[in-house]
Amino acid sequence: MSNIQDIQEEIVSEFEILGDDKESTIFYIMELGGNLEKFPEPERKEENIIKGCQSKVWLIADEEDGKVHYQADSNTDITKGLISLLIRVLNNRRPEEILQADLNFIDRIGMGSIIGSQRSNGLSAMIKQMKLYAFAFQTKQNA
Amino acid sequence: MIAFKSALDFIKQYGKPAIKAHEDALLVYANESMKDIKGFIPVGTANEKVSVLSFNINNMHPFDVGQMLDAKGIAVRTGHHCTQPLMKRFGIEGTVRASFAVYNTKSEIEKLAEGVAQIARFKNK
């Protein structure tokens, strides 16, 4: 499995192809949401909604073979695309890898100027929740 | 105070009836320009209304539409516009809302319509 930084380099290369074309970049982000696994309907509930996102983003996590497996969905296509990028980088990794991950691809692709400050706050909230899940699993593993 | 006086002078220069006529004409033009766009759903279609056009695009969230219009240099508002009971009545989460004022032009309406049409094609082929 590629390491976190390798995956980030792939993402940065993909976005470099789009250049400064903001419209195409947003379309691309919206299409990325199609990569998400089908979200289990019973988990589409209030307690699984990430706090701090303007849109509704449902995120759950479980542990398989000591690694964190995320599933997510959203009611907006752009947010689906954003969470799918994060899952692509962080999915199926050990909790300590996730907690130590430096998600530099976000700034390198200029995500802030693409999605604006409100959605950037939402993106930060997604990362925080994903890391909180990792922390919880790490704590459980160390118990 | 200085800016307020300038604003009042501006309104007096053109006159409120002329300003209203211009804004009403823009609204009519916007409705005409967009009504046949596949997936375009106007929201709030009262006969008498100020120059705002609220709408949704079928299969798309208003936040996404607003973001894509922003990328085209078109500023709109999105969401519930602090009218949650009204949105509940309509059974929707929110709308995209374009507002037209005395300084807007037909050319800008055309750009809006063109932008909305392109965006609508993404999910309404």
mmCIF file of C-alpha atoms in Angstrom, chain B:
data_model
loop_
_atom_site.group_PDB
_atom_site.id
_atom_site.type_symbol
_atom_site.label_atom_id
_atom_site.label_comp_id
_atom_site.label_asym_id
_atom_site.label_seq_id
_atom_site.Cartn_x
_atom_site.Cartn_y
_atom_site.Cartn_z
ATOM 1 C CA MET B 1 -22.992 59.985 6.721
ATOM 2 C CA ILE B 2 -21.118 61.154 3.635
ATOM 3 C CA ALA B 3 -21.685 57.808 1.933
ATOM 4 C CA PHE B 4 -25.340 57.819 2.942
ATOM 5 C CA LYS B 5 -25.835 61.266 1.396
ATOM 6 C CA SER B 6 -24.149 60.050 -1.794
ATOM 7 C CA ALA B 7 -26.499 57.064 -1.852
ATOM 8 C CA LEU B 8 -29.537 59.302 -1.427
ATOM 9 C CA ASP B 9 -28.262 61.674 -4.150
ATOM 10 C CA PHE B 10 -27.846 58.683 -6.452
ATOM 11 C CA ILE B 11 -31.415 57.556 -5.866
ATOM 12 C CA LYS B 12 -32.778 61.090 -6.350
ATOM 13 C CA GLN B 13 -30.785 61.444 -9.570
ATOM 14 C CA TYR B 14 -32.532 58.491 -11.200
ATOM 15 C CA GLY B 15 -35.798 58.515 -9.249
ATOM 16 C CA LYS B 16 -37.328 55.551 -7.475
ATOM 17 C CA PRO B 17 -39.902 54.770 -10.216
ATOM 18 C CA ALA B 18 -37.134 54.474 -12.825
ATOM 19 C CA ILE B 19 -35.010 52.342 -10.520
ATOM 20 C CA LYS B 20 -37.945 50.030 -9.838
ATOM 21 C CA ALA B 21 -38.748 49.782 -13.535
ATOM 22 C CA HIS B 22 -35.141 48.810 -14.285
ATOM 23 C CA GLU B 23 -35.028 46.193 -11.536
ATOM 24 C CA ASP B 24 -38.422 44.755 -12.536
ATOM 25 C CA ALA B 25 -37.248 44.493 -16.135
ATOM 26 C CA LEU B 26 -34.123 42.642 -15.031
ATOM 27 C CA LEU B 27 -36.240 40.168 -13.081
ATOM 28 C CA VAL B 28 -38.505 39.538 -16.071
ATOM 29 C CA TYR B 29 -35.446 39.102 -18.309
ATOM 30 C CA ALA B 30 -33.844 36.688 -15.833
ATOM 31 C CA ASN B 31 -36.986 34.575 -15.613
ATOM 32 C CA GLU B 32 -37.312 34.505 -19.413
ATOM 33 C CA SER B 33 -33.622 33.624 -19.837
ATOM 34 C CA MET B 34 -33.678 30.726 -17.426
ATOM 35 C CA LYS B 35 -37.163 29.225 -17.509
ATOM 36 C CA ASP B 36 -36.298 26.725 -20.241
ATOM 37 C CA ILE B 37 -33.034 25.512 -18.709
ATOM 38 C CA LYS B 38 -33.371 21.785 -18.074
ATOM 39 C CA GLY B 39 -33.375 21.201 -14.316
ATOM 40 C CA PHE B 40 -34.093 24.836 -13.431
ATOM 41 C CA ILE B 41 -36.669 25.096 -10.643
ATOM 42 C CA PRO B 42 -37.835 28.597 -9.700
ATOM 43 C CA VAL B 43 -38.869 28.942 -6.064
ATOM 44 C CA GLY B 44 -41.322 31.647 -5.061
ATOM 45 C CA THR B 45 -43.170 32.747 -8.170
ATOM 46 C CA ALA B 46 -45.536 35.411 -6.840
ATOM 47 C CA ASN B 47 -46.784 37.912 -9.396
ATOM 48 C CA GLU B 48 -45.701 40.866 -7.324
ATOM 49 C CA LYS B 49 -42.178 40.552 -6.000
ATOM 50 C CA VAL B 50 -38.990 42.513 -5.667
ATOM 51 C CA SER B 51 -36.101 41.808 -7.975
ATOM 52 C CA VAL B 52 -34.888 38.546 -6.505
ATOM 53 C CA LEU B 53 -34.866 35.198 -8.222
ATOM 54 C CA SER B 54 -34.688 32.156 -5.982
ATOM 55 C CA PHE B 55 -34.180 28.826 -7.630
ATOM 56 C CA ASN B 56 -32.799 25.349 -7.393
ATOM 57 C CA ILE B 57 -31.276 23.044 -9.953
ATOM 58 C CA ASN B 58 -32.651 19.543 -10.004
ATOM 59 C CA ASN B 59 -30.296 16.967 -8.444
ATOM 60 C CA MET B 60 -27.951 19.630 -7.099
ATOM 61 C CA HIS B 61 -27.543 21.222 -3.712
ATOM 62 C CA PRO B 62 -27.756 25.029 -3.702
ATOM 63 C CA PHE B 63 -24.379 25.247 -1.944
ATOM 64 C CA ASP B 64 -22.742 23.465 -4.863
ATOM 65 C CA VAL B 65 -24.518 25.651 -7.417
ATOM 66 C CA GLY B 66 -23.456 28.771 -5.548
ATOM 67 C CA GLN B 67 -19.838 27.604 -5.408
ATOM 68 C CA MET B 68 -19.812 26.916 -9.127
ATOM 69 C CA LEU B 69 -21.353 30.284 -9.936
ATOM 70 C CA ASP B 70 -18.734 31.879 -7.698
ATOM 71 C CA ALA B 71 -16.030 30.193 -9.783
ATOM 72 C CA LYS B 72 -17.582 31.959 -12.781
ATOM 73 C CA GLY B 73 -17.381 35.316 -11.011
ATOM 74 C CA ILE B 74 -21.116 35.416 -10.298
ATOM 75 C CA ALA B 75 -22.147 36.282 -6.745
ATOM 76 C CA VAL B 76 -25.355 34.790 -5.390
ATOM 77 C CA ARG B 77 -26.607 33.835 -1.948
ATOM 78 C CA THR B 78 -27.363 30.263 -1.009
ATOM 79 C CA GLY B 79 -29.086 28.423 1.799
ATOM 80 C CA HIS B 80 -32.204 29.100 3.805
ATOM 81 C CA HIS B 81 -31.778 32.906 3.809
ATOM 82 C CA CYS B 82 -32.953 32.967 7.455
ATOM 83 C CA THR B 83 -36.384 31.743 6.349
ATOM 84 C CA GLN B 84 -36.281 28.220 7.720
ATOM 85 C CA PRO B 85 -40.092 27.920 8.189
ATOM 86 C CA LEU B 86 -40.599 28.904 4.537
ATOM 87 C CA MET B 87 -38.020 26.373 3.354
ATOM 88 C CA LYS B 88 -39.752 23.746 5.481
ATOM 89 C CA ARG B 89 -43.055 24.659 3.842
ATOM 90 C CA PHE B 90 -41.471 24.229 0.414
ATOM 91 C CA GLY B 91 -39.871 20.981 1.559
ATOM 92 C CA ILE B 92 -36.379 22.084 0.582
ATOM 93 C CA GLU B 93 -33.098 22.757 2.365
ATOM 94 C CA GLY B 94 -32.487 26.062 0.692
ATOM 95 C CA THR B 95 -32.194 27.884 -2.606
ATOM 96 C CA VAL B 96 -29.810 29.848 -4.734
ATOM 97 C CA ARG B 97 -30.865 33.488 -4.759
ATOM 98 C CA ALA B 98 -29.816 36.074 -7.308
ATOM 99 C CA SER B 99 -30.711 39.681 -6.494
ATOM 100 C CA PHE B 100 -30.829 42.416 -9.103
ATOM 101 C CA ALA B 101 -30.235 46.052 -8.346
ATOM 102 C CA VAL B 102 -30.110 49.332 -10.240
ATOM 103 C CA TYR B 103 -26.445 48.815 -11.165
ATOM 104 C CA ASN B 104 -26.986 45.361 -12.719
ATOM 105 C CA THR B 105 -27.285 44.953 -16.468
ATOM 106 C CA LYS B 106 -28.918 42.651 -18.998
ATOM 107 C CA SER B 107 -25.478 41.423 -19.983
ATOM 108 C CA GLU B 108 -24.926 40.249 -16.415
ATOM 109 C CA ILE B 109 -28.279 38.435 -16.469
ATOM 110 C CA GLU B 110 -27.139 36.704 -19.671
ATOM 111 C CA LYS B 111 -23.932 35.595 -17.952
ATOM 112 C CA LEU B 112 -25.965 34.278 -15.023
ATOM 113 C CA ALA B 113 -28.278 32.343 -17.332
ATOM 114 C CA GLU B 114 -25.348 30.936 -19.266
ATOM 115 C CA GLY B 115 -23.660 29.891 -16.040
ATOM 116 C CA VAL B 116 -26.781 28.278 -14.620
ATOM 117 C CA ALA B 117 -27.355 26.395 -17.887
ATOM 118 C CA GLN B 118 -23.827 25.017 -17.896
ATOM 119 C CA ILE B 119 -24.013 23.983 -14.267
ATOM 120 C CA ALA B 120 -27.440 22.387 -14.697
ATOM 121 C CA ARG B 121 -26.098 20.195 -17.529
ATOM 122 C CA PHE B 122 -23.741 18.537 -15.016
ATOM 123 C CA LYS B 123 -26.637 16.690 -13.425
ATOM 124 C CA ASN B 124 -29.467 17.197 -15.924
ATOM 125 C CA LYS B 125 -28.489 15.762 -19.266
#
